[in-house]
Each structure stands twice: as C-alpha cells, then as structure tokens.
Amino acid sequence: MDQRELEKVNEKLKDLVDSAYKVGDEISRMILLINGESEGRPIWAYVSMSPSKAKEYLIKQYSEEEIELSDYGEILFSGEGETPPHEIKNEMLEKHKIQENLEEKLYEVMKDNLFDRIR
C-alpha cells in the first residue's frame, strides 16, 4: 500500500470514528469522576458528558491548560478533597452504576487511536 492509499484509509477510519461519536452522543452519556485543583486545593467532580465531549476533555486535560468543567457537561456533584465522600460514591454507584477509575480505562482504550492521530 503506497502513502496515498494509506492516507485514504486513515481518512475513512477517521470518518468512521467521527460517525461513531455522533451516534454515541445521541444515545448515551458518560459520567467521569474528575480530580484536579482549584486555587491550589484538591477538588473532585462527577461530570455527565457526551462521548465526544469526553474525548475533547481528555485531549484538553493532557494539554495542561486550565479546564472549565461546565464546558464539557453537567456537573452532578463536586467538592474539595482528593475523593468524594462515601455517601456520594454510594449514590453514584446505585443511581448511575459508576465504575471506579473509568477515566483511566478510557485513556487506555483511546490513547493508541486518539493521541497518535494528534501528535
């Protein structure tokens, strides 16, 4: 396969991935537990977002730019500290079936496909 054919295949794959995100945005939401800092203090937040917004968030997160979480979705719960209180974790588990460490799992799945394309 020559370079031009490879570029065509890559473009078609990109179109397929973009189409999958559009469909995913219409039928699903993702809830991420996000940790960060505000004014030098640790914070956490559960944010409900579409798959495409999750992709945008992950890209921005690794750019080390300041992030406004409300730009990516609905903030369900947030607070100061390293982790949410057990009551909040339990509510999220019962109500939304939240998986622990979903952000890290998403990163592992996406890193080969997504980050190689943007480098």
mmCIF file of N, CA and C in Angstrom:
data_model
loop_
_atom_site.group_PDB
_atom_site.id
_atom_site.type_symbol
_atom_site.label_atom_id
_atom_site.label_comp_id
_atom_site.label_asym_id
_atom_site.label_seq_id
_atom_site.Cartn_x
_atom_site.Cartn_y
_atom_site.Cartn_z
ATOM 1 N N MET A 1 0.855 -1.170 0.000
ATOM 2 C CA MET A 1 0.000 0.000 0.000
ATOM 3 C C MET A 1 0.902 1.235 0.000
ATOM 4 N N ASP A 2 0.687 2.119 -0.945
ATOM 5 C CA ASP A 2 1.515 3.322 -1.002
ATOM 6 C C ASP A 2 0.973 4.395 -0.048
ATOM 7 N N GLN A 3 1.715 5.476 0.071
ATOM 8 C CA GLN A 3 1.375 6.542 1.022
ATOM 9 C C GLN A 3 -0.007 7.134 0.751
ATOM 10 N N ARG A 4 -0.337 7.349 -0.508
ATOM 11 C CA ARG A 4 -1.634 7.942 -0.852
ATOM 12 C C ARG A 4 -2.791 7.022 -0.458
ATOM 13 N N GLU A 5 -2.638 5.730 -0.695
ATOM 14 C CA GLU A 5 -3.673 4.768 -0.300
ATOM 15 C C GLU A 5 -3.812 4.711 1.218
ATOM 16 N N LEU A 6 -2.691 4.758 1.908
ATOM 17 C CA LEU A 6 -2.704 4.755 3.365
ATOM 18 C C LEU A 6 -3.424 5.985 3.906
ATOM 19 N N GLU A 7 -3.196 7.137 3.313
ATOM 20 C CA GLU A 7 -3.876 8.362 3.732
ATOM 21 C C GLU A 7 -5.383 8.257 3.517
ATOM 22 N N LYS A 8 -5.807 7.646 2.413
ATOM 23 C CA LYS A 8 -7.237 7.454 2.153
ATOM 24 C C LYS A 8 -7.861 6.540 3.207
ATOM 25 N N VAL A 9 -7.166 5.453 3.544
ATOM 26 C CA VAL A 9 -7.658 4.532 4.565
ATOM 27 C C VAL A 9 -7.761 5.247 5.906
ATOM 28 N N ASN A 10 -6.741 6.015 6.264
ATOM 29 C CA ASN A 10 -6.768 6.753 7.524
ATOM 30 C C ASN A 10 -7.921 7.747 7.564
ATOM 31 N N GLU A 11 -8.187 8.418 6.456
ATOM 32 C CA GLU A 11 -9.290 9.380 6.391
ATOM 33 C C GLU A 11 -10.636 8.678 6.558
ATOM 34 N N LYS A 12 -10.786 7.510 5.933
ATOM 35 C CA LYS A 12 -12.025 6.744 6.087
ATOM 36 C C LYS A 12 -12.202 6.277 7.528
ATOM 37 N N LEU A 13 -11.123 5.833 8.154
ATOM 38 C CA LEU A 13 -11.197 5.424 9.559
ATOM 39 C C LEU A 13 -11.578 6.596 10.450
ATOM 40 N N LYS A 14 -10.996 7.754 10.181
ATOM 41 C CA LYS A 14 -11.341 8.953 10.950
ATOM 42 C C LYS A 14 -12.822 9.275 10.790
ATOM 43 N N ASP A 15 -13.339 9.190 9.575
ATOM 44 C CA ASP A 15 -14.762 9.440 9.334
ATOM 45 C C ASP A 15 -15.638 8.446 10.095
ATOM 46 N N LEU A 16 -15.224 7.174 10.127
ATOM 47 C CA LEU A 16 -15.977 6.162 10.870
ATOM 48 C C LEU A 16 -15.987 6.460 12.367
ATOM 49 N N VAL A 17 -14.837 6.841 12.904
ATOM 50 C CA VAL A 17 -14.749 7.176 14.328
ATOM 51 C C VAL A 17 -15.620 8.390 14.632
ATOM 52 N N ASP A 18 -15.549 9.416 13.789
ATOM 53 C CA ASP A 18 -16.375 10.607 13.992
ATOM 54 C C ASP A 18 -17.862 10.262 13.942
ATOM 55 N N SER A 19 -18.256 9.394 13.020
ATOM 56 C CA SER A 19 -19.657 8.964 12.926
ATOM 57 C C SER A 19 -20.079 8.210 14.179
ATOM 58 N N ALA A 20 -19.193 7.368 14.688
ATOM 59 C CA ALA A 20 -19.498 6.621 15.910
ATOM 60 C C ALA A 20 -19.699 7.562 17.084
ATOM 61 N N TYR A 21 -18.875 8.610 17.187
ATOM 62 C CA TYR A 21 -19.054 9.590 18.259
ATOM 63 C C TYR A 21 -20.392 10.305 18.120
ATOM 64 N N LYS A 22 -20.790 10.662 16.904
ATOM 65 C CA LYS A 22 -22.073 11.347 16.698
ATOM 66 C C LYS A 22 -23.232 10.473 17.157
ATOM 67 N N VAL A 23 -23.198 9.197 16.791
ATOM 68 C CA VAL A 23 -24.248 8.276 17.226
ATOM 69 C C VAL A 23 -24.211 8.140 18.743
ATOM 70 N N GLY A 24 -23.022 7.972 19.292
ATOM 71 C CA GLY A 24 -22.881 7.859 20.740
ATOM 72 C C GLY A 24 -23.408 9.078 21.468
ATOM 73 N N ASP A 25 -23.175 10.261 20.913
ATOM 74 C CA ASP A 25 -23.663 11.495 21.529
ATOM 75 C C ASP A 25 -25.184 11.520 21.596
ATOM 76 N N GLU A 26 -25.830 10.928 20.602
ATOM 77 C CA GLU A 26 -27.291 10.927 20.550
ATOM 78 C C GLU A 26 -27.912 9.925 21.511
ATOM 79 N N ILE A 27 -27.208 8.854 21.822
ATOM 80 C CA ILE A 27 -27.835 7.786 22.606
ATOM 81 C C ILE A 27 -27.230 7.562 23.988
ATOM 82 N N SER A 28 -26.132 8.226 24.309
ATOM 83 C CA SER A 28 -25.509 7.909 25.598
ATOM 84 C C SER A 28 -24.854 9.120 26.243
ATOM 85 N N ARG A 29 -24.602 8.966 27.531
ATOM 86 C CA ARG A 29 -23.850 9.934 28.313
ATOM 87 C C ARG A 29 -22.814 9.149 29.104
ATOM 88 N N MET A 30 -21.714 9.806 29.408
ATOM 89 C CA MET A 30 -20.667 9.209 30.230
ATOM 90 C C MET A 30 -20.556 10.059 31.487
ATOM 91 N N ILE A 31 -20.323 9.409 32.602
ATOM 92 C CA ILE A 31 -20.097 10.141 33.842
ATOM 93 C C ILE A 31 -18.678 9.846 34.282
ATOM 94 N N LEU A 32 -17.874 10.898 34.368
ATOM 95 C CA LEU A 32 -16.481 10.760 34.780
ATOM 96 C C LEU A 32 -16.289 11.363 36.162
ATOM 97 N N LEU A 33 -15.481 10.702 36.967
ATOM 98 C CA LEU A 33 -15.016 11.282 38.222
ATOM 99 C C LEU A 33 -13.692 11.954 37.906
ATOM 100 N N ILE A 34 -13.685 13.265 38.028
ATOM 101 C CA ILE A 34 -12.524 14.059 37.639
ATOM 102 C C ILE A 34 -11.883 14.653 38.886
ATOM 103 N N ASN A 35 -10.568 14.551 38.963
ATOM 104 C CA ASN A 35 -9.813 15.154 40.058
ATOM 105 C C ASN A 35 -8.957 16.273 39.510
ATOM 106 N N GLY A 36 -8.784 17.313 40.306
ATOM 107 C CA GLY A 36 -7.962 18.433 39.875
ATOM 108 C C GLY A 36 -7.654 19.349 41.040
ATOM 109 N N GLU A 37 -7.337 20.582 40.709
ATOM 110 C CA GLU A 37 -7.036 21.594 41.721
ATOM 111 C C GLU A 37 -7.783 22.871 41.404
ATOM 112 N N SER A 38 -8.163 23.563 42.461
ATOM 113 C CA SER A 38 -8.747 24.891 42.341
ATOM 114 C C SER A 38 -8.108 25.751 43.416
ATOM 115 N N GLU A 39 -7.471 26.803 42.984
ATOM 116 C CA GLU A 39 -6.772 27.712 43.902
ATOM 117 C C GLU A 39 -5.803 26.950 44.798
ATOM 118 N N GLY A 40 -5.128 25.950 44.211
ATOM 119 C CA GLY A 40 -4.117 25.185 44.928
ATOM 120 C C GLY A 40 -4.650 24.088 45.827
ATOM 121 N N ARG A 41 -5.965 23.917 45.872
ATOM 122 C CA ARG A 41 -6.560 22.875 46.722
ATOM 123 C C ARG A 41 -7.108 21.749 45.848
ATOM 124 N N PRO A 42 -7.009 20.491 46.332
ATOM 125 C CA PRO A 42 -7.547 19.377 45.548
ATOM 126 C C PRO A 42 -9.073 19.429 45.494
ATOM 127 N N ILE A 43 -9.621 19.081 44.328
ATOM 128 C CA ILE A 43 -11.074 19.014 44.151
ATOM 129 C C ILE A 43 -11.423 17.764 43.352
ATOM 130 N N TRP A 44 -12.681 17.382 43.400
ATOM 131 C CA TRP A 44 -13.204 16.268 42.620
ATOM 132 C C TRP A 44 -14.558 16.694 42.068
ATOM 133 N N ALA A 45 -14.988 16.047 40.991
ATOM 134 C CA ALA A 45 -16.313 16.314 40.427
ATOM 135 C C ALA A 45 -16.766 15.122 39.598
ATOM 136 N N TYR A 46 -18.044 14.791 39.716
ATOM 137 C CA TYR A 46 -18.680 13.854 38.800
ATOM 138 C C TYR A 46 -19.316 14.692 37.705
ATOM 139 N N VAL A 47 -18.921 14.443 36.451
ATOM 140 C CA VAL A 47 -19.417 15.225 35.322
ATOM 141 C C VAL A 47 -20.046 14.281 34.300
ATOM 142 N N SER A 48 -21.294 14.577 33.919
ATOM 143 C CA SER A 48 -22.001 13.821 32.891
ATOM 144 C C SER A 48 -21.769 14.505 31.552
ATOM 145 N N MET A 49 -21.241 13.749 30.578
ATOM 146 C CA MET A 49 -20.923 14.351 29.277
ATOM 147 C C MET A 49 -21.131 13.348 28.149
ATOM 148 N N SER A 50 -21.244 13.873 26.949
ATOM 149 C CA SER A 50 -21.366 13.025 25.762
ATOM 150 C C SER A 50 -20.002 12.405 25.447
ATOM 151 N N PRO A 51 -19.980 11.311 24.681
ATOM 152 C CA PRO A 51 -18.693 10.716 24.305
ATOM 153 C C PRO A 51 -17.757 11.690 23.593
ATOM 154 N N SER A 52 -18.284 12.532 22.708
ATOM 155 C CA SER A 52 -17.393 13.469 22.004
ATOM 156 C C SER A 52 -16.838 14.521 22.957
ATOM 157 N N LYS A 53 -17.642 14.948 23.945
ATOM 158 C CA LYS A 53 -17.128 15.898 24.932
ATOM 159 C C LYS A 53 -16.090 15.229 25.828
ATOM 160 N N ALA A 54 -16.278 13.934 26.115
ATOM 161 C CA ALA A 54 -15.275 13.200 26.899
ATOM 162 C C ALA A 54 -13.955 13.163 26.143
ATOM 163 N N LYS A 55 -14.025 12.936 24.843
ATOM 164 C CA LYS A 55 -12.811 12.937 24.012
ATOM 165 C C LYS A 55 -12.141 14.309 24.065
ATOM 166 N N GLU A 56 -12.931 15.375 23.898
ATOM 167 C CA GLU A 56 -12.379 16.736 23.962
ATOM 168 C C GLU A 56 -11.742 17.007 25.324
ATOM 169 N N TYR A 57 -12.426 16.574 26.393
ATOM 170 C CA TYR A 57 -11.902 16.776 27.742
ATOM 171 C C TYR A 57 -10.557 16.067 27.911
ATOM 172 N N LEU A 58 -10.478 14.806 27.468
ATOM 173 C CA LEU A 58 -9.228 14.058 27.627
ATOM 174 C C LEU A 58 -8.081 14.714 26.874
ATOM 175 N N ILE A 59 -8.356 15.223 25.688
ATOM 176 C CA ILE A 59 -7.318 15.926 24.934
ATOM 177 C C ILE A 59 -6.880 17.170 25.693
ATOM 178 N N LYS A 60 -7.838 17.952 26.154
ATOM 179 C CA LYS A 60 -7.522 19.204 26.856
ATOM 180 C C LYS A 60 -6.801 18.913 28.176
ATOM 181 N N GLN A 61 -7.211 17.846 28.855
ATOM 182 C CA GLN A 61 -6.600 17.500 30.141
ATOM 183 C C GLN A 61 -5.097 17.302 30.004
ATOM 184 N N TYR A 62 -4.682 16.659 28.948
ATOM 185 C CA TYR A 62 -3.262 16.383 28.785
ATOM 186 C C TYR A 62 -2.504 17.534 28.133
ATOM 187 N N SER A 63 -3.209 18.606 27.798
ATOM 188 C CA SER A 63 -2.543 19.793 27.275
ATOM 189 C C SER A 63 -2.082 20.707 28.410
ATOM 190 N N GLU A 64 -2.510 20.397 29.634
ATOM 191 C CA GLU A 64 -2.164 21.159 30.836
ATOM 192 C C GLU A 64 -2.735 22.574 30.822
ATOM 193 N N GLU A 65 -3.746 22.832 29.986
ATOM 194 C CA GLU A 65 -4.435 24.115 30.007
ATOM 195 C C GLU A 65 -5.504 24.082 31.095
ATOM 196 N N GLU A 66 -5.926 25.263 31.548
ATOM 197 C CA GLU A 66 -6.994 25.337 32.535
ATOM 198 C C GLU A 66 -8.291 24.843 31.905
ATOM 199 N N ILE A 67 -9.073 24.101 32.694
ATOM 200 C CA ILE A 67 -10.299 23.492 32.186
ATOM 201 C C ILE A 67 -11.493 23.996 32.988
ATOM 202 N N GLU A 68 -12.538 24.395 32.278
ATOM 203 C CA GLU A 68 -13.824 24.743 32.889
ATOM 204 C C GLU A 68 -14.741 23.540 32.673
ATOM 205 N N LEU A 69 -14.976 22.759 33.736
ATOM 206 C CA LEU A 69 -15.711 21.503 33.593
ATOM 207 C C LEU A 69 -17.105 21.689 33.013
ATOM 208 N N SER A 70 -17.754 22.793 33.326
ATOM 209 C CA SER A 70 -19.115 23.004 32.818
ATOM 210 C C SER A 70 -19.147 23.143 31.298
ATOM 211 N N ASP A 71 -17.991 23.386 30.668
ATOM 212 C CA ASP A 71 -17.930 23.428 29.201
ATOM 213 C C ASP A 71 -18.075 22.033 28.587
ATOM 214 N N TYR A 72 -17.895 21.001 29.395
ATOM 215 C CA TYR A 72 -17.886 19.634 28.884
ATOM 216 C C TYR A 72 -19.129 18.837 29.255
ATOM 217 N N GLY A 73 -19.906 19.331 30.192
ATOM 218 C CA GLY A 73 -21.113 18.605 30.569
ATOM 219 C C GLY A 73 -21.707 19.140 31.847
ATOM 220 N N GLU A 74 -22.612 18.347 32.394
ATOM 221 C CA GLU A 74 -23.323 18.720 33.615
ATOM 222 C C GLU A 74 -22.553 18.216 34.832
ATOM 223 N N ILE A 75 -22.251 19.114 35.756
ATOM 224 C CA ILE A 75 -21.578 18.726 36.996
ATOM 225 C C ILE A 75 -22.647 18.198 37.946
ATOM 226 N N LEU A 76 -22.572 16.902 38.243
ATOM 227 C CA LEU A 76 -23.575 16.263 39.089
ATOM 228 C C LEU A 76 -23.292 16.489 40.565
ATOM 229 N N PHE A 77 -22.054 16.309 40.963
ATOM 230 C CA PHE A 77 -21.592 16.546 42.329
ATOM 231 C C PHE A 77 -20.161 17.037 42.243
ATOM 232 N N SER A 78 -19.764 17.872 43.192
ATOM 233 C CA SER A 78 -18.364 18.304 43.263
ATOM 234 C C SER A 78 -18.051 18.705 44.691
ATOM 235 N N GLY A 79 -16.759 18.729 45.003
ATOM 236 C CA GLY A 79 -16.354 19.132 46.333
ATOM 237 C C GLY A 79 -14.850 19.206 46.459
ATOM 238 N N GLU A 80 -14.423 19.659 47.631
ATOM 239 C CA GLU A 80 -12.994 19.742 47.913
ATOM 240 C C GLU A 80 -12.502 18.413 48.459
ATOM 241 N N GLY A 81 -11.219 18.149 48.230
ATOM 242 C CA GLY A 81 -10.597 16.935 48.730
ATOM 243 C C GLY A 81 -10.126 16.056 47.587
ATOM 244 N N GLU A 82 -9.455 14.975 47.957
ATOM 245 C CA GLU A 82 -8.904 14.050 46.965
ATOM 246 C C GLU A 82 -9.983 13.169 46.337
ATOM 247 N N THR A 83 -10.967 12.765 47.136
ATOM 248 C CA THR A 83 -12.009 11.859 46.643
ATOM 249 C C THR A 83 -13.371 12.286 47.186
ATOM 250 N N PRO A 84 -14.439 11.854 46.525
ATOM 251 C CA PRO A 84 -15.780 12.157 47.036
ATOM 252 C C PRO A 84 -16.043 11.402 48.338
ATOM 253 N N PRO A 85 -16.933 11.930 49.162
ATOM 254 C CA PRO A 85 -17.327 11.194 50.365
ATOM 255 C C PRO A 85 -17.997 9.864 49.989
ATOM 256 N N HIS A 86 -17.961 8.906 50.896
ATOM 257 C CA HIS A 86 -18.537 7.583 50.634
ATOM 258 C C HIS A 86 -20.018 7.665 50.287
ATOM 259 N N GLU A 87 -20.750 8.606 50.920
ATOM 260 C CA GLU A 87 -22.182 8.729 50.631
ATOM 261 C C GLU A 87 -22.414 9.077 49.161
ATOM 262 N N ILE A 88 -21.587 9.975 48.627
ATOM 263 C CA ILE A 88 -21.714 10.384 47.223
ATOM 264 C C ILE A 88 -21.311 9.225 46.308
ATOM 265 N N LYS A 89 -20.210 8.550 46.630
ATOM 266 C CA LYS A 89 -19.790 7.390 45.827
ATOM 267 C C LYS A 89 -20.889 6.335 45.782
ATOM 268 N N ASN A 90 -21.487 6.058 46.945
ATOM 269 C CA ASN A 90 -22.552 5.055 47.003
ATOM 270 C C ASN A 90 -23.763 5.482 46.183
ATOM 271 N N GLU A 91 -24.133 6.761 46.261
ATOM 272 C CA GLU A 91 -25.263 7.260 45.474
ATOM 273 C C GLU A 91 -24.982 7.139 43.975
ATOM 274 N N MET A 92 -23.770 7.478 43.569
ATOM 275 C CA MET A 92 -23.412 7.377 42.152
ATOM 276 C C MET A 92 -23.408 5.916 41.690
ATOM 277 N N LEU A 93 -22.957 5.021 42.543
ATOM 278 C CA LEU A 93 -22.962 3.597 42.205
ATOM 279 C C LEU A 93 -24.390 3.083 42.064
ATOM 280 N N GLU A 94 -25.247 3.427 43.029
ATOM 281 C CA GLU A 94 -26.627 2.947 42.998
ATOM 282 C C GLU A 94 -27.427 3.571 41.857
ATOM 283 N N LYS A 95 -27.307 4.871 41.688
ATOM 284 C CA LYS A 95 -28.135 5.590 40.717
ATOM 285 C C LYS A 95 -27.619 5.453 39.285
ATOM 286 N N HIS A 96 -26.301 5.481 39.102
ATOM 287 C CA HIS A 96 -25.723 5.533 37.758
ATOM 288 C C HIS A 96 -24.817 4.352 37.414
ATOM 289 N N LYS A 97 -24.606 3.431 38.360
ATOM 290 C CA LYS A 97 -23.728 2.269 38.121
ATOM 291 C C LYS A 97 -22.326 2.701 37.696
ATOM 292 N N ILE A 98 -21.799 3.701 38.384
ATOM 293 C CA ILE A 98 -20.492 4.274 38.064
ATOM 294 C C ILE A 98 -19.391 3.256 38.324
ATOM 295 N N GLN A 99 -18.474 3.131 37.372
ATOM 296 C CA GLN A 99 -17.303 2.272 37.533
ATOM 297 C C GLN A 99 -16.161 3.094 38.120
ATOM 298 N N GLU A 100 -15.424 2.495 39.025
ATOM 299 C CA GLU A 100 -14.236 3.157 39.559
ATOM 300 C C GLU A 100 -13.193 3.283 38.451
ATOM 301 N N ASN A 101 -12.468 4.373 38.442
ATOM 302 C CA ASN A 101 -11.347 4.603 37.520
ATOM 303 C C ASN A 101 -11.737 4.548 36.041
ATOM 304 N N LEU A 102 -12.941 4.979 35.696
ATOM 305 C CA LEU A 102 -13.369 4.943 34.298
ATOM 306 C C LEU A 102 -12.488 5.825 33.424
ATOM 307 N N GLU A 103 -12.073 6.965 33.956
ATOM 308 C CA GLU A 103 -11.233 7.868 33.162
ATOM 309 C C GLU A 103 -9.947 7.169 32.727
ATOM 310 N N GLU A 104 -9.308 6.441 33.649
ATOM 311 C CA GLU A 104 -8.078 5.738 33.302
ATOM 312 C C GLU A 104 -8.345 4.636 32.274
ATOM 313 N N LYS A 105 -9.471 3.934 32.418
ATOM 314 C CA LYS A 105 -9.828 2.894 31.459
ATOM 315 C C LYS A 105 -10.058 3.500 30.078
ATOM 316 N N LEU A 106 -10.755 4.637 30.023
ATOM 317 C CA LEU A 106 -10.974 5.317 28.746
ATOM 318 C C LEU A 106 -9.657 5.742 28.118
ATOM 319 N N TYR A 107 -8.781 6.279 28.935
ATOM 320 C CA TYR A 107 -7.489 6.720 28.415
ATOM 321 C C TYR A 107 -6.745 5.557 27.778
ATOM 322 N N GLU A 108 -6.738 4.419 28.454
ATOM 323 C CA GLU A 108 -6.032 3.256 27.923
ATOM 324 C C GLU A 108 -6.619 2.812 26.588
ATOM 325 N N VAL A 109 -7.943 2.843 26.463
ATOM 326 C CA VAL A 109 -8.590 2.436 25.221
ATOM 327 C C VAL A 109 -8.313 3.435 24.109
ATOM 328 N N MET A 110 -8.336 4.725 24.444
ATOM 329 C CA MET A 110 -8.250 5.767 23.425
ATOM 330 C C MET A 110 -6.828 6.175 23.060
ATOM 331 N N LYS A 111 -5.868 5.949 23.931
ATOM 332 C CA LYS A 111 -4.552 6.557 23.730
ATOM 333 C C LYS A 111 -3.890 6.144 22.417
ATOM 334 N N ASP A 112 -3.973 4.867 22.062
ATOM 335 C CA ASP A 112 -3.321 4.438 20.824
ATOM 336 C C ASP A 112 -3.973 5.067 19.598
ATOM 337 N N ASN A 113 -5.299 5.106 19.573
ATOM 338 C CA ASN A 113 -6.013 5.648 18.414
ATOM 339 C C ASN A 113 -6.000 7.166 18.398
ATOM 340 N N LEU A 114 -6.380 7.766 19.489
ATOM 341 C CA LEU A 114 -6.600 9.208 19.527
ATOM 342 C C LEU A 114 -5.309 9.999 19.578
ATOM 343 N N PHE A 115 -4.449 9.703 20.520
ATOM 344 C CA PHE A 115 -3.273 10.543 20.726
ATOM 345 C C PHE A 115 -2.240 10.376 19.623
ATOM 346 N N ASP A 116 -2.180 9.213 18.997
ATOM 347 C CA ASP A 116 -1.268 9.057 17.865
ATOM 348 C C ASP A 116 -1.697 9.932 16.693
ATOM 349 N N ARG A 117 -2.999 10.133 16.523
ATOM 350 C CA ARG A 117 -3.501 10.956 15.419
ATOM 351 C C ARG A 117 -3.212 12.433 15.611
ATOM 352 N N ILE A 118 -3.151 12.909 16.860
ATOM 353 C CA ILE A 118 -2.987 14.350 17.076
ATOM 354 C C ILE A 118 -1.542 14.765 17.279
ATOM 355 N N ARG A 119 -0.631 13.835 17.343
ATOM 356 C CA ARG A 119 0.788 14.175 17.533
ATOM 357 C C ARG A 119 1.420 14.607 16.249
#
